[in-house]
Amino acid sequence: MRRKPRGRLFFAGPGPTNIPDSVLHATAHVTVDFNDPEFLRVFQHCVIGLTRILRTTRATELFLYTASGHGAWEATLANLLSPGDTVLMLESGYFSDAWSGMARAFGLEVQTVAADWRRGVDLGDVTAALRADRGQNIRAVCAVHNETSTGVLLPMAELRAAIDAAQHPALLLADTISSLASMDFRMDDWGVDAVVGASQKGLMLPTGFSFTAVSKKGMAAQQRAMLPRRYFDWSEMLQRTHRSFMGTVPTSFFFGLQESLRLLEEEGLENVLARHARLAEAVRRAVDAWRGNAGPEILCEDPARRSNSVTSVLLPAGHDAEAVRRTAMERFHVALGGGLGKLHRKVFRIGHLGDLNEPMVLGTLGAVEMSLRLNRVPHARGGVDAAMAFLTDGQEPG
Ligand code: PLP
């Protein structure tokens, strides 16, 4: 049996992500009564902090669930729609497919705006689909802001403009699970009616809680929506002290969230986003260097849509991304993300979001470059150098 590599596990998947030590310590809190006034203050502080990260000041309701992101997807569909309603799903990759599957399971009609997974949707196709819907059967447009399987970002401001151009009243539902607190997201400015988020990525927390932020228009739609729901029923939740959660509130998460929000605010959201942009570009420079000699390449073909939280790396035909991933884990103790759905074995994914800095990224890139060599995947050397050059050229030492 192979010995476990020594040294700290470098977790370089696109979520869950690394949890800062201070957040880990904060979650290790003794049990408290979730109705205790002191805990309610912590909870309220977290709700306000989350709305700041969502960049919403309007009368947005925030519903939280003890569930991973799938739970928030389900809650959002079940509260906003009725059996037989049509949703317009913007294809982006594995996660838009999975959200579609869930919508169908709930008896919704799913109309898909098809897209190449290497580029994401053409926004003109979104306007065209909405214009063609003369009976206004489409109740919601579902968009994955950052498709974690491909590393392709959907420009939300342009999506808003594309919907407005069709003068269609559909709700806009956005999944920000792998973009929130890593890339710019503006609920109010972009007129998003329901935002789905989860704990284990940019918020740097363990997996297990997720949420939906809902606009006034969304709350009005909820009054009419007829899909069955109970655990996730927002009307039930509004009756409760926390205006959220059915059942026991997972208090330890909120001690952790209080600390992760403190860290994000101490750094400043703009600086957090800039750090993600810088580290993502370093990763892209490395992959672009490896691309020489017919090597691996960035899956996303549109430079303007490249994600700052994850890069999917496409291997040359005939080479197995899982073998590279296995070597990275078994030899170097570096965990990369695997290819999902039809990308299985074709890509591996480098996550660059959350509690991350330059040496962590360079360590990961070094392990990837060595794993490419060991697996005899053609590539040009010098990916780590290219990343270091990007991170230092023209910079001051301080
Ligand atoms: N949506 C996106 C964009 C994701 O990246 C994920 C998970 O990685 C999900 C939805 C599903 O979330 P969860 O795995 O927390 O259920």
Short mmCIF file of C-alpha atoms and ligand atoms in Angstrom, two decimals:
data_model
loop_
_atom_site.label_atom_id
_atom_site.label_comp_id
_atom_site.label_asym_id
_atom_site.label_seq_id
_atom_site.Cartn_x
_atom_site.Cartn_y
_atom_site.Cartn_z
CA MET A 1 0.00 0.00 0.00
CA ARG A 2 1.23 3.50 -0.85
CA ARG A 3 2.32 5.57 2.13
CA LYS A 4 0.40 8.75 2.77
CA PRO A 5 2.53 11.71 1.68
CA ARG A 6 3.86 13.83 4.51
CA GLY A 7 3.22 17.54 4.80
CA ARG A 8 0.01 19.45 4.82
CA LEU A 9 -2.65 18.53 2.26
CA PHE A 10 -2.75 21.25 -0.40
CA PHE A 11 -6.40 21.47 -1.18
CA ALA A 12 -6.69 22.91 -4.68
CA GLY A 13 -10.20 21.84 -5.65
CA PRO A 14 -12.81 24.44 -6.55
CA GLY A 15 -14.90 23.80 -3.45
CA PRO A 16 -15.00 22.86 -0.76
CA THR A 17 -12.08 25.19 -0.13
CA ASN A 18 -9.48 25.76 2.56
CA ILE A 19 -10.90 26.90 5.88
CA PRO A 20 -8.81 29.53 7.72
CA ASP A 21 -7.60 28.32 11.12
CA SER A 22 -9.47 31.12 12.89
CA VAL A 23 -12.72 30.03 11.21
CA LEU A 24 -12.08 26.41 12.17
CA HIS A 25 -11.52 27.45 15.75
CA ALA A 26 -14.61 29.65 15.74
CA THR A 27 -16.83 26.78 14.55
CA ALA A 28 -15.60 24.65 17.48
CA HIS A 29 -18.00 26.49 19.76
CA VAL A 30 -19.81 24.98 22.72
CA THR A 31 -23.49 24.25 22.21
CA VAL A 32 -25.78 27.21 22.72
CA ASP A 33 -29.53 27.59 22.61
CA PHE A 34 -30.36 28.87 19.15
CA ASN A 35 -32.98 31.19 20.63
CA ASP A 36 -30.56 32.64 23.13
CA PRO A 37 -30.44 36.44 22.68
CA GLU A 38 -26.66 36.39 22.46
CA PHE A 39 -26.76 33.86 19.62
CA LEU A 40 -29.53 35.83 17.90
CA ARG A 41 -27.17 38.80 17.82
CA VAL A 42 -24.47 36.66 16.14
CA PHE A 43 -27.06 35.33 13.69
CA GLN A 44 -28.34 38.81 12.82
CA HIS A 45 -24.80 40.08 12.37
CA CYS A 46 -24.19 37.21 9.88
CA VAL A 47 -27.39 37.93 7.94
CA ILE A 48 -26.41 41.59 7.56
CA GLY A 49 -22.87 40.60 6.55
CA LEU A 50 -24.16 38.22 3.89
CA THR A 51 -26.43 40.87 2.38
CA ARG A 52 -23.41 43.18 2.15
CA ILE A 53 -21.51 40.50 0.22
CA LEU A 54 -24.52 39.99 -2.02
CA ARG A 55 -24.53 43.76 -2.55
CA THR A 56 -28.15 44.14 -1.79
CA THR A 57 -29.71 46.89 0.26
CA ARG A 58 -33.27 46.58 -0.94
CA ALA A 59 -35.89 44.64 0.98
CA THR A 60 -34.25 41.34 0.31
CA GLU A 61 -35.24 38.31 2.36
CA LEU A 62 -32.52 35.82 3.15
CA PHE A 63 -33.51 32.20 3.77
CA LEU A 64 -30.92 29.83 5.15
CA TYR A 65 -30.98 26.05 5.12
CA THR A 66 -29.10 23.21 6.73
CA ALA A 67 -28.30 21.72 3.34
CA SER A 68 -25.59 21.92 0.69
CA GLY A 69 -26.12 23.97 -2.46
CA HIS A 70 -28.47 21.38 -3.94
CA GLY A 71 -30.89 22.16 -1.11
CA ALA A 72 -30.85 25.85 -1.99
CA TRP A 73 -31.51 25.02 -5.66
CA GLU A 74 -34.50 22.91 -4.62
CA ALA A 75 -35.80 25.52 -2.17
CA THR A 76 -35.61 28.22 -4.81
CA LEU A 77 -37.51 26.27 -7.45
CA ALA A 78 -40.10 24.95 -4.99
CA ASN A 79 -40.89 28.40 -3.58
CA LEU A 80 -41.05 30.34 -6.83
CA LEU A 81 -42.75 28.03 -9.31
CA SER A 82 -45.87 25.96 -9.94
CA PRO A 83 -46.27 22.56 -11.63
CA GLY A 84 -46.07 22.92 -15.41
CA ASP A 85 -44.29 26.30 -15.33
CA THR A 86 -41.49 26.73 -17.81
CA VAL A 87 -37.98 27.71 -16.76
CA LEU A 88 -35.37 28.90 -19.23
CA MET A 89 -32.11 27.21 -18.28
CA LEU A 90 -28.95 28.75 -19.68
CA GLU A 91 -26.68 25.81 -20.43
CA SER A 92 -23.22 26.20 -18.98
CA GLY A 93 -22.02 22.73 -18.02
CA TYR A 94 -22.49 20.00 -15.46
CA PHE A 95 -24.18 22.24 -12.89
CA SER A 96 -26.75 23.78 -15.23
CA ASP A 97 -27.58 20.22 -16.36
CA ALA A 98 -27.98 19.14 -12.75
CA TRP A 99 -30.25 22.11 -11.94
CA SER A 100 -32.32 21.25 -15.04
CA GLY A 101 -32.64 17.66 -13.83
CA MET A 102 -33.96 18.93 -10.52
CA ALA A 103 -36.48 21.23 -12.24
CA ARG A 104 -37.79 18.32 -14.33
CA ALA A 105 -38.13 16.15 -11.23
CA PHE A 106 -40.42 18.86 -9.84
CA GLY A 107 -42.67 18.71 -12.91
CA LEU A 108 -41.37 21.92 -14.48
CA GLU A 109 -40.88 22.33 -18.21
CA VAL A 110 -37.24 23.07 -18.92
CA GLN A 111 -36.43 25.05 -22.03
CA THR A 112 -32.70 25.18 -22.57
CA VAL A 113 -30.61 27.87 -24.24
CA ALA A 114 -27.95 25.54 -25.59
CA ALA A 115 -24.29 26.49 -25.31
CA ASP A 116 -20.84 25.24 -26.09
CA TRP A 117 -19.31 24.30 -22.71
CA ARG A 118 -16.08 26.02 -23.75
CA ARG A 119 -17.77 29.39 -24.32
CA GLY A 120 -21.07 29.63 -22.43
CA VAL A 121 -24.34 30.97 -23.84
CA ASP A 122 -24.68 33.55 -26.57
CA LEU A 123 -26.76 36.24 -24.85
CA GLY A 124 -28.50 37.05 -28.11
CA ASP A 125 -30.01 33.55 -27.90
CA VAL A 126 -31.45 34.42 -24.48
CA THR A 127 -33.17 37.54 -25.82
CA ALA A 128 -34.45 35.55 -28.82
CA ALA A 129 -35.87 32.76 -26.63
CA LEU A 130 -37.69 35.27 -24.42
CA ARG A 131 -39.04 37.24 -27.39
CA ALA A 132 -40.34 34.03 -28.93
CA ASP A 133 -42.27 33.30 -25.71
CA ARG A 134 -45.32 35.34 -26.69
CA GLY A 135 -47.56 33.67 -24.11
CA GLN A 136 -45.03 34.52 -21.37
CA ASN A 137 -44.94 30.91 -20.19
CA ILE A 138 -41.36 31.25 -19.07
CA ARG A 139 -41.53 32.11 -15.38
CA ALA A 140 -37.84 32.10 -14.58
CA VAL A 141 -34.46 32.36 -16.24
CA CYS A 142 -31.95 30.13 -14.42
CA ALA A 143 -28.30 31.11 -14.71
CA VAL A 144 -25.18 29.63 -13.15
CA HIS A 145 -23.00 32.71 -12.65
CA ASN A 146 -19.79 30.72 -12.49
CA GLU A 147 -19.91 27.23 -13.98
CA THR A 148 -17.60 25.28 -11.68
CA SER A 149 -17.21 22.36 -14.09
CA THR A 150 -15.85 24.46 -16.95
CA GLY A 151 -14.45 27.63 -15.41
CA VAL A 152 -16.67 29.78 -17.65
CA LEU A 153 -18.26 32.90 -16.15
CA LEU A 154 -21.59 34.30 -17.28
CA PRO A 155 -21.54 38.11 -17.52
CA MET A 156 -24.57 38.92 -15.38
CA ALA A 157 -24.88 42.60 -16.25
CA GLU A 158 -25.06 41.62 -19.92
CA LEU A 159 -27.53 38.88 -19.11
CA ARG A 160 -29.74 41.44 -17.35
CA ALA A 161 -29.56 43.64 -20.44
CA ALA A 162 -30.43 40.66 -22.67
CA ILE A 163 -33.54 39.93 -20.58
CA ASP A 164 -34.55 43.61 -20.51
CA ALA A 165 -34.14 43.81 -24.29
CA ALA A 166 -36.89 41.19 -24.62
CA GLN A 167 -39.14 43.11 -22.18
CA HIS A 168 -40.00 39.80 -20.56
CA PRO A 169 -41.23 39.61 -16.93
CA ALA A 170 -39.48 36.33 -16.04
CA LEU A 171 -37.70 36.14 -12.70
CA LEU A 172 -33.92 35.95 -12.82
CA LEU A 173 -32.47 33.16 -10.65
CA ALA A 174 -28.70 33.07 -10.22
CA ASP A 175 -26.48 30.38 -8.75
CA THR A 176 -23.47 32.12 -7.16
CA ILE A 177 -22.19 29.04 -5.35
CA SER A 178 -18.67 29.31 -6.78
CA SER A 179 -18.57 33.07 -7.40
CA LEU A 180 -19.78 34.76 -4.21
CA ALA A 181 -16.95 36.47 -2.32
CA SER A 182 -14.56 35.55 -5.16
CA MET A 183 -15.92 37.48 -8.13
CA ASP A 184 -18.00 40.60 -8.50
CA PHE A 185 -21.68 39.92 -7.87
CA ARG A 186 -24.33 42.63 -7.53
CA MET A 187 -27.80 41.42 -6.70
CA ASP A 188 -29.50 44.83 -6.81
CA ASP A 189 -27.66 46.36 -9.77
CA TRP A 190 -28.27 43.28 -11.87
CA GLY A 191 -31.91 42.86 -10.84
CA VAL A 192 -31.51 39.30 -9.63
CA ASP A 193 -34.65 37.94 -7.98
CA ALA A 194 -33.21 34.89 -6.27
CA VAL A 195 -29.56 34.29 -5.49
CA VAL A 196 -28.43 30.84 -4.47
CA GLY A 197 -25.25 30.53 -2.40
CA ALA A 198 -23.49 27.96 -0.23
CA SER A 199 -20.99 27.93 2.61
CA GLN A 200 -18.06 25.90 1.33
CA LYS A 201 -16.42 28.09 -1.32
CA GLY A 202 -15.74 31.83 -1.15
CA LEU A 203 -17.18 31.98 2.36
CA MET A 204 -14.44 29.59 3.53
CA LEU A 205 -16.68 27.47 5.76
CA PRO A 206 -17.38 23.75 6.02
CA THR A 207 -20.02 22.33 3.68
CA GLY A 208 -23.55 22.14 5.00
CA PHE A 209 -25.36 25.39 4.89
CA SER A 210 -26.76 27.23 1.92
CA PHE A 211 -29.17 30.07 1.30
CA THR A 212 -31.38 32.00 -1.10
CA ALA A 213 -31.60 35.79 -1.13
CA VAL A 214 -34.95 36.87 -2.59
CA SER A 215 -36.04 40.19 -4.08
CA LYS A 216 -39.44 41.81 -3.54
CA LYS A 217 -40.52 40.58 -6.97
CA GLY A 218 -39.41 37.09 -5.95
CA MET A 219 -41.40 37.26 -2.71
CA ALA A 220 -44.52 38.30 -4.64
CA ALA A 221 -44.05 35.30 -6.95
CA GLN A 222 -43.68 33.05 -3.92
CA GLN A 223 -47.22 33.94 -2.83
CA ARG A 224 -48.59 32.46 -6.06
CA ALA A 225 -46.25 29.49 -6.44
CA MET A 226 -47.86 26.09 -5.96
CA LEU A 227 -45.07 23.51 -5.94
CA PRO A 228 -45.20 21.36 -2.81
CA ARG A 229 -42.70 22.33 -0.12
CA ARG A 230 -42.37 22.04 3.61
CA TYR A 231 -38.81 21.85 4.89
CA PHE A 232 -37.90 24.63 2.48
CA ASP A 233 -41.12 26.67 2.73
CA TRP A 234 -40.22 30.35 2.99
CA SER A 235 -43.67 31.26 4.39
CA GLU A 236 -43.13 28.79 7.25
CA MET A 237 -39.66 30.18 7.81
CA LEU A 238 -40.90 33.74 8.05
CA GLN A 239 -42.97 32.70 11.08
CA ARG A 240 -39.87 31.65 12.99
CA THR A 241 -37.64 33.73 15.26
CA HIS A 242 -34.77 33.59 12.76
CA ARG A 243 -37.08 34.18 9.75
CA SER A 244 -35.17 31.20 8.39
CA PHE A 245 -34.46 27.51 8.95
CA MET A 246 -36.91 24.73 9.66
CA GLY A 247 -35.85 22.83 12.74
CA THR A 248 -32.68 23.21 14.74
CA VAL A 249 -30.40 26.04 13.70
CA PRO A 250 -26.79 24.85 13.13
CA THR A 251 -25.31 27.36 15.56
CA SER A 252 -21.64 26.43 15.12
CA PHE A 253 -21.77 27.51 11.46
CA PHE A 254 -22.66 31.01 12.52
CA PHE A 255 -19.74 31.38 14.87
CA GLY A 256 -17.62 30.34 11.88
CA LEU A 257 -19.46 32.64 9.49
CA GLN A 258 -19.07 35.56 11.88
CA GLU A 259 -15.31 35.01 11.72
CA SER A 260 -15.15 34.48 7.93
CA LEU A 261 -17.17 37.67 7.38
CA ARG A 262 -14.76 39.47 9.72
CA LEU A 263 -11.82 38.22 7.64
CA LEU A 264 -13.48 39.26 4.38
CA GLU A 265 -14.30 42.72 5.73
CA GLU A 266 -10.86 43.17 7.23
CA GLU A 267 -9.32 42.47 3.82
CA GLY A 268 -12.07 44.46 2.09
CA LEU A 269 -14.33 42.91 -0.55
CA GLU A 270 -12.62 44.79 -3.40
CA ASN A 271 -9.24 43.47 -2.25
CA VAL A 272 -10.65 39.95 -1.95
CA LEU A 273 -11.87 40.13 -5.55
CA ALA A 274 -8.54 41.60 -6.70
CA ARG A 275 -6.62 38.80 -4.97
CA HIS A 276 -8.78 36.22 -6.74
CA ALA A 277 -8.21 37.95 -10.08
CA ARG A 278 -4.44 38.04 -9.52
CA LEU A 279 -4.10 34.41 -8.45
CA ALA A 280 -6.40 33.25 -11.27
CA GLU A 281 -4.30 35.08 -13.83
CA ALA A 282 -1.14 33.46 -12.43
CA VAL A 283 -2.75 30.04 -12.94
CA ARG A 284 -3.78 30.97 -16.49
CA ARG A 285 -0.23 32.12 -17.31
CA ALA A 286 1.08 28.74 -16.14
CA VAL A 287 -1.42 26.80 -18.25
CA ASP A 288 -0.69 29.00 -21.26
CA ALA A 289 3.03 28.21 -20.83
CA TRP A 290 2.35 24.46 -20.63
CA ARG A 291 0.30 24.73 -23.78
CA GLY A 292 3.52 24.88 -25.85
CA ASN A 293 4.53 21.51 -27.39
CA ALA A 294 0.83 20.66 -27.92
CA GLY A 295 0.27 20.61 -24.17
CA PRO A 296 -2.79 21.18 -21.97
CA GLU A 297 -4.90 24.28 -22.46
CA ILE A 298 -7.46 26.40 -20.64
CA LEU A 299 -10.89 24.91 -21.37
CA CYS A 300 -12.63 28.30 -21.58
CA GLU A 301 -12.01 29.68 -25.05
CA ASP A 302 -13.32 33.17 -24.40
CA PRO A 303 -10.72 35.20 -22.44
CA ALA A 304 -13.42 37.63 -21.27
CA ARG A 305 -15.35 34.81 -19.60
CA ARG A 306 -12.53 33.08 -17.75
CA SER A 307 -13.40 32.43 -14.14
CA ASN A 308 -11.35 33.85 -11.29
CA SER A 309 -12.29 31.00 -8.97
CA VAL A 310 -11.55 27.89 -11.04
CA THR A 311 -9.59 26.97 -14.16
CA SER A 312 -10.47 23.79 -16.01
CA VAL A 313 -7.43 22.43 -17.79
CA LEU A 314 -8.06 20.37 -20.92
CA LEU A 315 -5.49 17.65 -21.59
CA PRO A 316 -4.27 16.82 -25.09
CA ALA A 317 -6.35 14.03 -26.69
CA GLY A 318 -5.33 10.56 -25.56
CA HIS A 319 -4.12 11.69 -22.11
CA ASP A 320 -6.01 10.95 -18.93
CA ALA A 321 -6.68 13.85 -16.58
CA GLU A 322 -7.49 11.42 -13.79
CA ALA A 323 -3.96 9.98 -13.98
CA VAL A 324 -2.50 13.47 -13.53
CA ARG A 325 -4.84 14.09 -10.63
CA ARG A 326 -3.91 10.78 -9.02
CA THR A 327 -0.20 11.55 -9.24
CA ALA A 328 -0.74 15.02 -7.77
CA MET A 329 -2.57 13.48 -4.82
CA GLU A 330 -0.51 10.36 -4.22
CA ARG A 331 2.97 11.79 -4.83
CA PHE A 332 2.54 15.39 -3.77
CA HIS A 333 -0.51 15.53 -1.50
CA VAL A 334 -2.20 18.09 -3.72
CA ALA A 335 -5.95 17.64 -4.28
CA LEU A 336 -7.17 18.88 -7.67
CA GLY A 337 -10.75 18.85 -8.92
CA GLY A 338 -11.76 16.19 -11.46
CA GLY A 339 -13.66 16.53 -14.72
CA LEU A 340 -17.44 16.36 -14.30
CA GLY A 341 -20.00 14.82 -16.65
CA LYS A 342 -18.78 14.70 -20.22
CA LEU A 343 -15.50 16.31 -19.14
CA HIS A 344 -14.54 13.33 -16.96
CA ARG A 345 -10.92 12.27 -17.68
CA LYS A 346 -10.59 15.12 -20.18
CA VAL A 347 -10.00 17.95 -17.71
CA PHE A 348 -8.74 18.50 -14.21
CA ARG A 349 -9.67 21.63 -12.34
CA ILE A 350 -7.50 23.95 -10.33
CA GLY A 351 -9.52 25.78 -7.70
CA HIS A 352 -8.20 29.21 -6.83
CA LEU A 353 -10.76 30.61 -4.44
CA GLY A 354 -11.18 31.17 -0.78
CA ASP A 355 -8.35 31.34 1.74
CA LEU A 356 -5.48 31.31 -0.73
CA ASN A 357 -2.20 33.09 -1.38
CA GLU A 358 0.70 33.06 -3.86
CA PRO A 359 2.78 30.25 -2.33
CA MET A 360 -0.28 28.00 -2.16
CA VAL A 361 -0.96 28.61 -5.86
CA LEU A 362 2.69 28.14 -6.83
CA GLY A 363 2.87 24.94 -4.79
CA THR A 364 -0.14 23.59 -6.64
CA LEU A 365 1.22 24.64 -10.03
CA GLY A 366 4.57 22.99 -9.21
CA ALA A 367 2.83 19.75 -8.30
CA VAL A 368 0.74 19.90 -11.49
CA GLU A 369 3.82 20.50 -13.65
CA MET A 370 5.63 17.56 -12.03
CA SER A 371 2.54 15.37 -12.47
CA LEU A 372 2.40 16.26 -16.17
CA ARG A 373 6.06 15.22 -16.52
CA LEU A 374 5.60 11.99 -14.60
CA ASN A 375 2.60 11.06 -16.74
CA ARG A 376 4.44 11.99 -19.96
CA VAL A 377 1.78 14.46 -20.95
CA PRO A 378 3.29 16.68 -23.65
CA HIS A 379 3.78 20.24 -22.47
CA ALA A 380 6.30 23.07 -22.44
CA ARG A 381 8.17 23.58 -19.18
CA GLY A 382 8.12 26.84 -17.29
CA GLY A 383 4.52 27.15 -16.16
CA VAL A 384 5.53 27.96 -12.58
CA ASP A 385 8.07 30.52 -13.86
CA ALA A 386 5.40 32.18 -15.97
CA ALA A 387 3.13 32.42 -12.93
CA MET A 388 5.95 33.86 -10.79
CA ALA A 389 6.83 36.37 -13.50
CA PHE A 390 3.22 37.55 -13.61
CA LEU A 391 3.10 37.86 -9.83
CA THR A 392 6.35 39.82 -9.52
CA ASP A 393 7.27 41.69 -12.73
CA GLY A 394 6.93 45.41 -12.21
CA GLN A 395 5.86 44.94 -8.57
CA GLU A 396 7.31 46.58 -5.46
CA PRO A 397 8.80 44.26 -2.81
CA GLY A 398 6.49 45.48 0.00
N1 PLP B 1 -23.83 24.95 -8.30
C1 PLP B 1 -22.52 25.14 -8.49
C2 PLP B 1 -22.07 26.23 -9.42
C3 PLP B 1 -21.59 24.35 -7.82
O1 PLP B 1 -20.28 24.55 -8.00
C4 PLP B 1 -22.06 23.34 -6.95
C5 PLP B 1 -21.11 22.48 -6.24
O2 PLP B 1 -19.93 22.50 -6.45
C6 PLP B 1 -23.43 23.17 -6.80
C7 PLP B 1 -24.29 23.99 -7.48
C8 PLP B 1 -23.99 22.13 -5.90
O3 PLP B 1 -23.72 22.46 -4.58
P1 PLP B 1 -23.52 21.38 -3.44
O4 PLP B 1 -22.45 20.45 -3.88
O5 PLP B 1 -23.12 22.22 -2.25
O6 PLP B 1 -24.82 20.70 -3.24
#
